[in-house]
PDB file of C-alpha atoms in Angstrom:
ATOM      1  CA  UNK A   1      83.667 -58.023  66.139  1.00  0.00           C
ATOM      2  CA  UNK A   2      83.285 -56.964  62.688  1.00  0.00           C
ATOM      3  CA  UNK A   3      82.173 -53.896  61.270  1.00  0.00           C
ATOM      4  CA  UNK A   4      79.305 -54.879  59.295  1.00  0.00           C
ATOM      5  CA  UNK A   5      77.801 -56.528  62.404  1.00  0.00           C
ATOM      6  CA  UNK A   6      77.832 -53.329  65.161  1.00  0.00           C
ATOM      7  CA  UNK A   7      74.903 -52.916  66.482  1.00  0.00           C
ATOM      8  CA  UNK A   8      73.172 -49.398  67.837  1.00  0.00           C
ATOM      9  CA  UNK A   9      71.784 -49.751  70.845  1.00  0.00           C
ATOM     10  CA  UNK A  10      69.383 -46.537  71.855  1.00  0.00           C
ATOM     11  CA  UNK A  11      68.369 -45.663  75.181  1.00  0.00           C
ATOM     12  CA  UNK A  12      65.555 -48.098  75.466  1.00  0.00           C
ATOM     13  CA  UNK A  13      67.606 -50.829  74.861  1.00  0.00           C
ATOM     14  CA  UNK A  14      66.769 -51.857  71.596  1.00  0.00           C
ATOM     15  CA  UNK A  15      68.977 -52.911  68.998  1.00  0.00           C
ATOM     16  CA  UNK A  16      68.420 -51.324  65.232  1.00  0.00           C
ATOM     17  CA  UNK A  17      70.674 -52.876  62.332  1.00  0.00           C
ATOM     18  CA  UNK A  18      72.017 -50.295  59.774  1.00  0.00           C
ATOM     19  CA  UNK A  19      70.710 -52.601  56.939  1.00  0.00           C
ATOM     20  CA  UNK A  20      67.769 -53.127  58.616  1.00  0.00           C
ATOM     21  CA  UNK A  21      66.514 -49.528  57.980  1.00  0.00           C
ATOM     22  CA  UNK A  22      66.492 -50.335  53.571  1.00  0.00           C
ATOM     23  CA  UNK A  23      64.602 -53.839  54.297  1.00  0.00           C
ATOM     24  CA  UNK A  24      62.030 -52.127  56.747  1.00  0.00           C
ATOM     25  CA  UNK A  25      61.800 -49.556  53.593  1.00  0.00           C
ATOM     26  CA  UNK A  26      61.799 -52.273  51.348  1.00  0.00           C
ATOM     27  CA  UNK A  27      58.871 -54.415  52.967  1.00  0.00           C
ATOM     28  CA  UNK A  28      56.910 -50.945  53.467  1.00  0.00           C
ATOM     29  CA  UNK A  29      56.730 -51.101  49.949  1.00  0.00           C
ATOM     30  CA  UNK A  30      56.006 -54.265  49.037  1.00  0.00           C
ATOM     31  CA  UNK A  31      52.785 -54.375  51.656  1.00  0.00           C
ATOM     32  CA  UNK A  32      51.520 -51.073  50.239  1.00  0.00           C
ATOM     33  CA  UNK A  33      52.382 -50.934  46.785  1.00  0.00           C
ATOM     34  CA  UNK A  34      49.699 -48.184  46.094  1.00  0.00           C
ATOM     35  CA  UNK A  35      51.673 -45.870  48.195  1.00  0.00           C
ATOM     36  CA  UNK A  36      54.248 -45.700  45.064  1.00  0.00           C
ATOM     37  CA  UNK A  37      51.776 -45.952  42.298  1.00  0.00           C
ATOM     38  CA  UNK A  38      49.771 -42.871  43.807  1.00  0.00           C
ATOM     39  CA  UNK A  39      52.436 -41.151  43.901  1.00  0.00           C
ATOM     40  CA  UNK A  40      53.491 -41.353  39.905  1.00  0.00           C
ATOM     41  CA  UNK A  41      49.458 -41.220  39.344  1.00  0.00           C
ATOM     42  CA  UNK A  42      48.889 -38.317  41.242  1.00  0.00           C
ATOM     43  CA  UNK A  43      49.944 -36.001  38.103  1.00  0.00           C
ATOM     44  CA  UNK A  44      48.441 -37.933  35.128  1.00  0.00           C
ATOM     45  CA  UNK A  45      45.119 -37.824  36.968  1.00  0.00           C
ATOM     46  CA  UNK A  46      45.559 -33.944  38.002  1.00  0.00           C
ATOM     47  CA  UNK A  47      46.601 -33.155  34.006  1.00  0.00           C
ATOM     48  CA  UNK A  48      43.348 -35.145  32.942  1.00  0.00           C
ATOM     49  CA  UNK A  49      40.989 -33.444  35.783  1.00  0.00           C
ATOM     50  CA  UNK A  50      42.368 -30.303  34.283  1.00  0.00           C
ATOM     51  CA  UNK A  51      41.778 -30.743  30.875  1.00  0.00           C
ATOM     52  CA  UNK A  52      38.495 -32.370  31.693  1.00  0.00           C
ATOM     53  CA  UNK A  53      37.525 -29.083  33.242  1.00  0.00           C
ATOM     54  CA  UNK A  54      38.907 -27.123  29.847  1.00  0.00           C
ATOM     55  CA  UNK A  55      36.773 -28.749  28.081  1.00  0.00           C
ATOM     56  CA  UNK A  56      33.713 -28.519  30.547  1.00  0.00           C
ATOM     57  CA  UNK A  57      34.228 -24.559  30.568  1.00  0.00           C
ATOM     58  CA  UNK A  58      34.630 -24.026  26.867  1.00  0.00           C
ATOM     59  CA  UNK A  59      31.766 -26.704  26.588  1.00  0.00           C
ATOM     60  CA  UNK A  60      29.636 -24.206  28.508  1.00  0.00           C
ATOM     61  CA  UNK A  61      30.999 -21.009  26.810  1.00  0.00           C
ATOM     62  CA  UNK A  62      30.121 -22.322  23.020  1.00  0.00           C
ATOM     63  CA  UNK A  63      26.648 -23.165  24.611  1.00  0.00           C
ATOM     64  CA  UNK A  64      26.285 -19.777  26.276  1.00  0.00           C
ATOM     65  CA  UNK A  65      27.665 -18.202  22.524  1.00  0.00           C
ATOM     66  CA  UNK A  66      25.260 -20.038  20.413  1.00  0.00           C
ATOM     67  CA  UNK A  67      22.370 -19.390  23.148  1.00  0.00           C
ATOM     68  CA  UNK A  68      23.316 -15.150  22.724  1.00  0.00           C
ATOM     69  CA  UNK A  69      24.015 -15.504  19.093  1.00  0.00           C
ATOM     70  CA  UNK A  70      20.468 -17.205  18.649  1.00  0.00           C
ATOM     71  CA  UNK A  71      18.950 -14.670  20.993  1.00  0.00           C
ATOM     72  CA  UNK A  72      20.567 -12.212  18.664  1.00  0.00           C
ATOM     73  CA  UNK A  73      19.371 -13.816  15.573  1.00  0.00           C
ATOM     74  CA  UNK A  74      15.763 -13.466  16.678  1.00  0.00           C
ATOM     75  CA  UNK A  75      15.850  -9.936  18.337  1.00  0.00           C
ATOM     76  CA  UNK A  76      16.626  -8.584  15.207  1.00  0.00           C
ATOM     77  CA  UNK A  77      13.918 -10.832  13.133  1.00  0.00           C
ATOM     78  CA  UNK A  78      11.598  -9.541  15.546  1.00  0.00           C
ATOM     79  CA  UNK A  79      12.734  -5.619  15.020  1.00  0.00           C
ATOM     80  CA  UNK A  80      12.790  -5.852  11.681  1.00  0.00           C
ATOM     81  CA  UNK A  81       8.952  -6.503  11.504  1.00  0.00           C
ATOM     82  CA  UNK A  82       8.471  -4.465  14.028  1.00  0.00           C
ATOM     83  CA  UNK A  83       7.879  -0.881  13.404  1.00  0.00           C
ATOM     84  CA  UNK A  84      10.639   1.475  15.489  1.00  0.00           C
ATOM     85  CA  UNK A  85       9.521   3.701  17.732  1.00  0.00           C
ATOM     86  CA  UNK A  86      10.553   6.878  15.420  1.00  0.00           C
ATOM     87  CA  UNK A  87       9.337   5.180  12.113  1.00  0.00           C
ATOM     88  CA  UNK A  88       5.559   5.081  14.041  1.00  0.00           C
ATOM     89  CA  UNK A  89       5.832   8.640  15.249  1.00  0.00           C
ATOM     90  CA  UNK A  90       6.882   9.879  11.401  1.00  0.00           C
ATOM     91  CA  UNK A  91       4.306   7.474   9.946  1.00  0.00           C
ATOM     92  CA  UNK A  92       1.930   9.226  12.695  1.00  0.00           C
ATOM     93  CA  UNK A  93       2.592  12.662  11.855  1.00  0.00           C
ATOM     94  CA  UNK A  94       2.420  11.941   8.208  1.00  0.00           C
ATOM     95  CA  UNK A  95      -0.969  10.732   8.273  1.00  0.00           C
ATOM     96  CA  UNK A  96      -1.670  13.799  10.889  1.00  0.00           C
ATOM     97  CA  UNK A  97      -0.138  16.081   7.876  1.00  0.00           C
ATOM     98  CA  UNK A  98      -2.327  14.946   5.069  1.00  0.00           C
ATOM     99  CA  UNK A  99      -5.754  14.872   7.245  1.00  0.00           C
ATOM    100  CA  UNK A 100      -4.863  18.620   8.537  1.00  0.00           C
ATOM    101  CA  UNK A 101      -4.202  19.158   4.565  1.00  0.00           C
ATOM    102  CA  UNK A 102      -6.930  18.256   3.475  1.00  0.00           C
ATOM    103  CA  UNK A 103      -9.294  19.898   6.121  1.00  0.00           C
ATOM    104  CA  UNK A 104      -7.144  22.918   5.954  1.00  0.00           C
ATOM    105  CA  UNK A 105      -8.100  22.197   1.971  1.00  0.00           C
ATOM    106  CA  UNK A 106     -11.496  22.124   2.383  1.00  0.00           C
ATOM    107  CA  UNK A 107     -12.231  25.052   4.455  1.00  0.00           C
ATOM    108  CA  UNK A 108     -10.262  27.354   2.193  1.00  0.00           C
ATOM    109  CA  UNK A 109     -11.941  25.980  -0.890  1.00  0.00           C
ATOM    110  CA  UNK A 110     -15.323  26.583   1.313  1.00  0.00           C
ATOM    111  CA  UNK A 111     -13.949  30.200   2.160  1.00  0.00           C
ATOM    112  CA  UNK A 112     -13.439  30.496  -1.113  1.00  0.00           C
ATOM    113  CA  UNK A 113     -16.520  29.708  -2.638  1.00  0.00           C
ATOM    114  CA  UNK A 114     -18.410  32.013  -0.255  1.00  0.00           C
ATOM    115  CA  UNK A 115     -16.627  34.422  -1.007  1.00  0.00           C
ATOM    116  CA  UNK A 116     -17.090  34.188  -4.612  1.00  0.00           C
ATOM    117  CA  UNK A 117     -21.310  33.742  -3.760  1.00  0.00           C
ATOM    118  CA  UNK A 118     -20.813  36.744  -1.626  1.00  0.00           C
ATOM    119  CA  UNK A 119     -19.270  38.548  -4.144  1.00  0.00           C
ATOM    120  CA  UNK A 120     -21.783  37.912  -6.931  1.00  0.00           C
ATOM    121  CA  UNK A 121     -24.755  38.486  -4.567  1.00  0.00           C
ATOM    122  CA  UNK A 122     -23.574  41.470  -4.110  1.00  0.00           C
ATOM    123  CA  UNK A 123     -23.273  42.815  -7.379  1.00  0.00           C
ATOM    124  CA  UNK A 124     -26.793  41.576  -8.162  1.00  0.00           C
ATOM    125  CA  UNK A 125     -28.065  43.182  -5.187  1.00  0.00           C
ATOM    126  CA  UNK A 126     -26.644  46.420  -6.480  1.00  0.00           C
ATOM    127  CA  UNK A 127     -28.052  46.384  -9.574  1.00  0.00           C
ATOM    128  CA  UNK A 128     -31.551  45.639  -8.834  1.00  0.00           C
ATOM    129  CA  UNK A 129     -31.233  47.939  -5.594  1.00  0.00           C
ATOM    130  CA  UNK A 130     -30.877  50.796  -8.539  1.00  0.00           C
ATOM    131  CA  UNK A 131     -34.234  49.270 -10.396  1.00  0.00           C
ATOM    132  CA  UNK A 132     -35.918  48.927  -7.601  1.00  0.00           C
ATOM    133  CA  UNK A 133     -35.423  52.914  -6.970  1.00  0.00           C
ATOM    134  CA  UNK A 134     -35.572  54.112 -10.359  1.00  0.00           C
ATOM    135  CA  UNK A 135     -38.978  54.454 -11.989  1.00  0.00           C
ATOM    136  CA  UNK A 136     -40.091  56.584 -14.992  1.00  0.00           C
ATOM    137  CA  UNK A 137     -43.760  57.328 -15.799  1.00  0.00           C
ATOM    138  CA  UNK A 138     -43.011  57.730 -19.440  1.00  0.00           C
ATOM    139  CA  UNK A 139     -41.836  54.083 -19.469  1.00  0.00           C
ATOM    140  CA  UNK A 140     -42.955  52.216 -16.857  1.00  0.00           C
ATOM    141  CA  UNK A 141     -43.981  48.383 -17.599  1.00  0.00           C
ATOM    142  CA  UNK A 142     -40.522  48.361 -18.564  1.00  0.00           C
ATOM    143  CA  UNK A 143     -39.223  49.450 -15.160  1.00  0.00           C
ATOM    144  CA  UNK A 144     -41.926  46.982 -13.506  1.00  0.00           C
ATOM    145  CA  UNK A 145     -40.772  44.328 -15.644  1.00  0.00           C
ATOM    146  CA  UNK A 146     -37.303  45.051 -14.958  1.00  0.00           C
ATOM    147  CA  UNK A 147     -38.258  44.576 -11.438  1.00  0.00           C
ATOM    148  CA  UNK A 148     -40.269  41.694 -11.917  1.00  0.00           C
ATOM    149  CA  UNK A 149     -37.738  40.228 -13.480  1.00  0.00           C
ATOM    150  CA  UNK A 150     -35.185  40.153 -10.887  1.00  0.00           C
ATOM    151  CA  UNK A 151     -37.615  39.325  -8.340  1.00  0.00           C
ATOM    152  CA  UNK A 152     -38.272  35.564  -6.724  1.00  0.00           C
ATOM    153  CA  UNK A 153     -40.739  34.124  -4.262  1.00  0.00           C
ATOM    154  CA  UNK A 154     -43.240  36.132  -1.878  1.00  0.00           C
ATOM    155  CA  UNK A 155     -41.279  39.468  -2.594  1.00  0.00           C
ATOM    156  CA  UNK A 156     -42.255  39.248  -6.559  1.00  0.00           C
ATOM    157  CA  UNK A 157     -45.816  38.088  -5.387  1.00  0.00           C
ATOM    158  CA  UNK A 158     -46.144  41.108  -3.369  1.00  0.00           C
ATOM    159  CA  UNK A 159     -44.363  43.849  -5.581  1.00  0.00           C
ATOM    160  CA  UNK A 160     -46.544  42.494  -8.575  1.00  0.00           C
ATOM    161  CA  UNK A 161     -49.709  43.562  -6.654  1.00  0.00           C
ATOM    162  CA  UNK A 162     -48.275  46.406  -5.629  1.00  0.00           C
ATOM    163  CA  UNK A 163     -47.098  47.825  -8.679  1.00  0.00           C
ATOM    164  CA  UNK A 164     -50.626  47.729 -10.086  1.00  0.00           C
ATOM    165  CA  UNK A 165     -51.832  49.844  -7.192  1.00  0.00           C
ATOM    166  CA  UNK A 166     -48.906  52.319  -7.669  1.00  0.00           C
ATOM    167  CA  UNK A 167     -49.483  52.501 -11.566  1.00  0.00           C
ATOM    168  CA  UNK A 168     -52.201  55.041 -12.073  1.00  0.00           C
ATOM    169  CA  UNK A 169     -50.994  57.354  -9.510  1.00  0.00           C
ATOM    170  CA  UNK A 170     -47.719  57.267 -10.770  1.00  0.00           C
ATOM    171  CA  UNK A 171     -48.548  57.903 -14.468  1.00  0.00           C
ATOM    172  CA  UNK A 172     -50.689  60.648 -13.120  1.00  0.00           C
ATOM    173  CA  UNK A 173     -47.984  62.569 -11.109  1.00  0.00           C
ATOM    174  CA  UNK A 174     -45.472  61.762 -13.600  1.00  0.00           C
ATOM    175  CA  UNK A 175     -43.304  60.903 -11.174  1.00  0.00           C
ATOM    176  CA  UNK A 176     -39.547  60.112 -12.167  1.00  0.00           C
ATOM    177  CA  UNK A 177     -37.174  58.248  -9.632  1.00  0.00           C
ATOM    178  CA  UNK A 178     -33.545  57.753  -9.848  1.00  0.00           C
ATOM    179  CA  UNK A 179     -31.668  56.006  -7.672  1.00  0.00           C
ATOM    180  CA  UNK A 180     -27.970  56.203  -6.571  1.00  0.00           C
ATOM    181  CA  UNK A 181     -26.048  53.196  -4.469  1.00  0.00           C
ATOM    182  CA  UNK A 182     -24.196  54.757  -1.560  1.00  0.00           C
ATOM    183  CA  UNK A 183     -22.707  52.056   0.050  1.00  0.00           C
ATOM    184  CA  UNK A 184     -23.246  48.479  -0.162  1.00  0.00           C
ATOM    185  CA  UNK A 185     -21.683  45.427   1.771  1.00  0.00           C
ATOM    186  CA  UNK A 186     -22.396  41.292   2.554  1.00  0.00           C
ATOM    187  CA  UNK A 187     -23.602  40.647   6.140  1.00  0.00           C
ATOM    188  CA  UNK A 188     -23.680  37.197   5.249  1.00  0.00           C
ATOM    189  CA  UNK A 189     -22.972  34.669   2.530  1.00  0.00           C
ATOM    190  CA  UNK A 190     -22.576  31.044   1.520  1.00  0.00           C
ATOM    191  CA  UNK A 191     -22.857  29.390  -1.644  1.00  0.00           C
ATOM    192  CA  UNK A 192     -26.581  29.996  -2.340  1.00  0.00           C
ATOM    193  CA  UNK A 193     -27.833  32.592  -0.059  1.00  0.00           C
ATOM    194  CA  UNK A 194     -26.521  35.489   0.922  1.00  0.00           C
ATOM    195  CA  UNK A 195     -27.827  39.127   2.919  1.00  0.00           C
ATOM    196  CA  UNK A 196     -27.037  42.675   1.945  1.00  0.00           C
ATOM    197  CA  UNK A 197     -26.928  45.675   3.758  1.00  0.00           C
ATOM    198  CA  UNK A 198     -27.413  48.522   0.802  1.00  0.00           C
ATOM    199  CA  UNK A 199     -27.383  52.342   1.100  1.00  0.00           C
ATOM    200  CA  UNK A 200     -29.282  54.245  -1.538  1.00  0.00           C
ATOM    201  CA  UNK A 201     -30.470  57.486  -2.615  1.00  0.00           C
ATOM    202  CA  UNK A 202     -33.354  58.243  -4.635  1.00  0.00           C
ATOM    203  CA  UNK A 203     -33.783  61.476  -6.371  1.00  0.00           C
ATOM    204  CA  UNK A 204     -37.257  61.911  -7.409  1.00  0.00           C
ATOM    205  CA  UNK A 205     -39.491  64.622  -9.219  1.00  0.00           C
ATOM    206  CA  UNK A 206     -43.517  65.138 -10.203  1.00  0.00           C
ATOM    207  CA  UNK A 207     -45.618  67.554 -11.369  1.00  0.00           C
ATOM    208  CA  UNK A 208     -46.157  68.560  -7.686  1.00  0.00           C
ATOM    209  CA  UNK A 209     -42.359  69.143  -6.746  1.00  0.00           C
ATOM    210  CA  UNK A 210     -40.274  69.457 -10.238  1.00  0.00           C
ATOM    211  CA  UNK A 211     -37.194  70.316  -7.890  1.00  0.00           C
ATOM    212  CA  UNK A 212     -35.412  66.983  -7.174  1.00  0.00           C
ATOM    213  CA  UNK A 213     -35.938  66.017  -3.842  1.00  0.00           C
ATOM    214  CA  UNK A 214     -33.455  63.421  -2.321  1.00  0.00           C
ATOM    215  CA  UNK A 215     -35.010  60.360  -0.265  1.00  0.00           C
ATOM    216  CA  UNK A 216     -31.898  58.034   1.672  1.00  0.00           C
ATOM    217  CA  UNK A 217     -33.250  54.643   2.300  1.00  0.00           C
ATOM    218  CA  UNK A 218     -31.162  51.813   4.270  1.00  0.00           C
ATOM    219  CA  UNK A 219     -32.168  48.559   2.542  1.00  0.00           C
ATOM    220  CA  UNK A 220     -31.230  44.837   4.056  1.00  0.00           C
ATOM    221  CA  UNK A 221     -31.866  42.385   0.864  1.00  0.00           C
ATOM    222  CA  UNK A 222     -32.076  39.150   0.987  1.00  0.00           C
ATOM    223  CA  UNK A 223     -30.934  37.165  -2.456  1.00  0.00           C
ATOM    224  CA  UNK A 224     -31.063  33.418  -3.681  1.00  0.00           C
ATOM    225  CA  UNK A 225     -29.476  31.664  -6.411  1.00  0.00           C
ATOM    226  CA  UNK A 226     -32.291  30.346  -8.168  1.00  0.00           C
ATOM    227  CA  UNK A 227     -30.958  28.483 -12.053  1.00  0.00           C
ATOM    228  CA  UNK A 228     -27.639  29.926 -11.556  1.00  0.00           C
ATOM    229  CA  UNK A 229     -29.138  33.563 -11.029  1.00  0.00           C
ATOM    230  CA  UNK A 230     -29.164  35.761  -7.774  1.00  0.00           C
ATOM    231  CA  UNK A 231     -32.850  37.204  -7.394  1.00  0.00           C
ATOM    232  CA  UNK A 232     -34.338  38.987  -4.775  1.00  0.00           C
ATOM    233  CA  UNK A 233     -36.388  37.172  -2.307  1.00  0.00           C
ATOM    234  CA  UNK A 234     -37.503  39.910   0.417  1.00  0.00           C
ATOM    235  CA  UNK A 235     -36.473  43.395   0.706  1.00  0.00           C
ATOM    236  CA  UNK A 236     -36.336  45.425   4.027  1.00  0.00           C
ATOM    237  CA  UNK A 237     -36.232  48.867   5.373  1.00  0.00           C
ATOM    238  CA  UNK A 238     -35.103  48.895   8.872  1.00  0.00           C
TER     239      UNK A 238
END
């Protein structure tokens, strides 16, 4: 018996040829040939799935990019026409400044300006407050005219009636009044009208009582600017 020709036998009884083992392998591969070709395929196909997927994710990342970046692009188109929230509040406040300016403007020039009529009422006031008080017998059309003069409306209706009443009498006592401003001050004022409250002293004389005798009167006059000039529109003794 030769060498090449044993035979195994196994405890079944069956006979398996050393050579036979390559020709089973060999026909194993000739009826499935795909068994071999999957096997060198199997990494060319898992390198292109791979790179496939590469490109897939940086596919999707340049889309997500340009999708922000274009997001991007027009938020800030949008914010730069419109108005920040801090630009609207200075804008605000600015306009607030120049309307509280200008009010605050007005009512000072308004203050002012009474003031000023309040001021030149009062000097008027004053000075026909005096003429009003002071009357000489040895001149007095002049004094009535004086007070005429600075006289408007019902009050120089009334003291022109008046005064011819009081002239005879007057001229016949020889009566002589001076008067004397104590205190004077505006109770009220705007640019045309204004109210004073005046404190005067009269010293008067006649024939009857040549000693001066001294007569305090509280006067509330009322003056108008009538052509540019404060006159005397009603007179009070309260």
């Amino acid at each position: 018996m030769n060498k090449s020709s044993v035979m195994v036998v196994d405890k079944a009884g069956d006979s398996v040829s050393p050579e036979g083992d390559g020709a089973a392998s060999d026909q194993a591969s000739a009826t499935n040939p795909d068994v071999n070709q999957d096997d060198s395929a199997s990494p060319t196909i898992g390198a292109e799935a791979s790179d496939a997927a590469v490109h897939a994710d940086a596919a999707v990342d340049g889309a997500v990019a340009g999708a922000a970046e274009h997001t991007g692009k027009s938020g800030r188109s949008s914010r730069r026409w419109l108005p920040r929230p801090l630009t609207g509040i200075l804008l605000l406040l600015v306009v607030v400044s120049v309307i509280l300016a200008a009010v605050f403007g007005w009512k000072l020039e308004t203050r002012n300006d009474r003031e000023a009529a309040g001021t030149e009422a009062l000097a008027a006031a004053r000075d026909y407050a005096t003429a009003l008080t002071s009357i000489d017998s040895s001149h007095i059309d002049a004094d009535f005219a004086t007070v005429l003069n600075g006289a408007t409306g019902e009050f120089k209706n009334m003291y022109s009636k008046s005064a011819d009443q009081l002239k005879p009498m007057l001229l016949q006592a020889k009566s002589v009044s001076k008067g004397h401003i104590v205190a004077a001050s505006v109770q009220s004022a705007s640019e045309n009208h204004a109210v004073i409250m005046l404190f005067v002293d009269a010293e008067i004389t006649n024939v009857t009582n040549p000693t001066p005798r001294i007569d305090r009167n509280r006067i509330l006059m009322t003056m108008d600017r009538v052509d540019g000039r404060w006159l005397t529109s009603k007179v009070e003794l309260p």
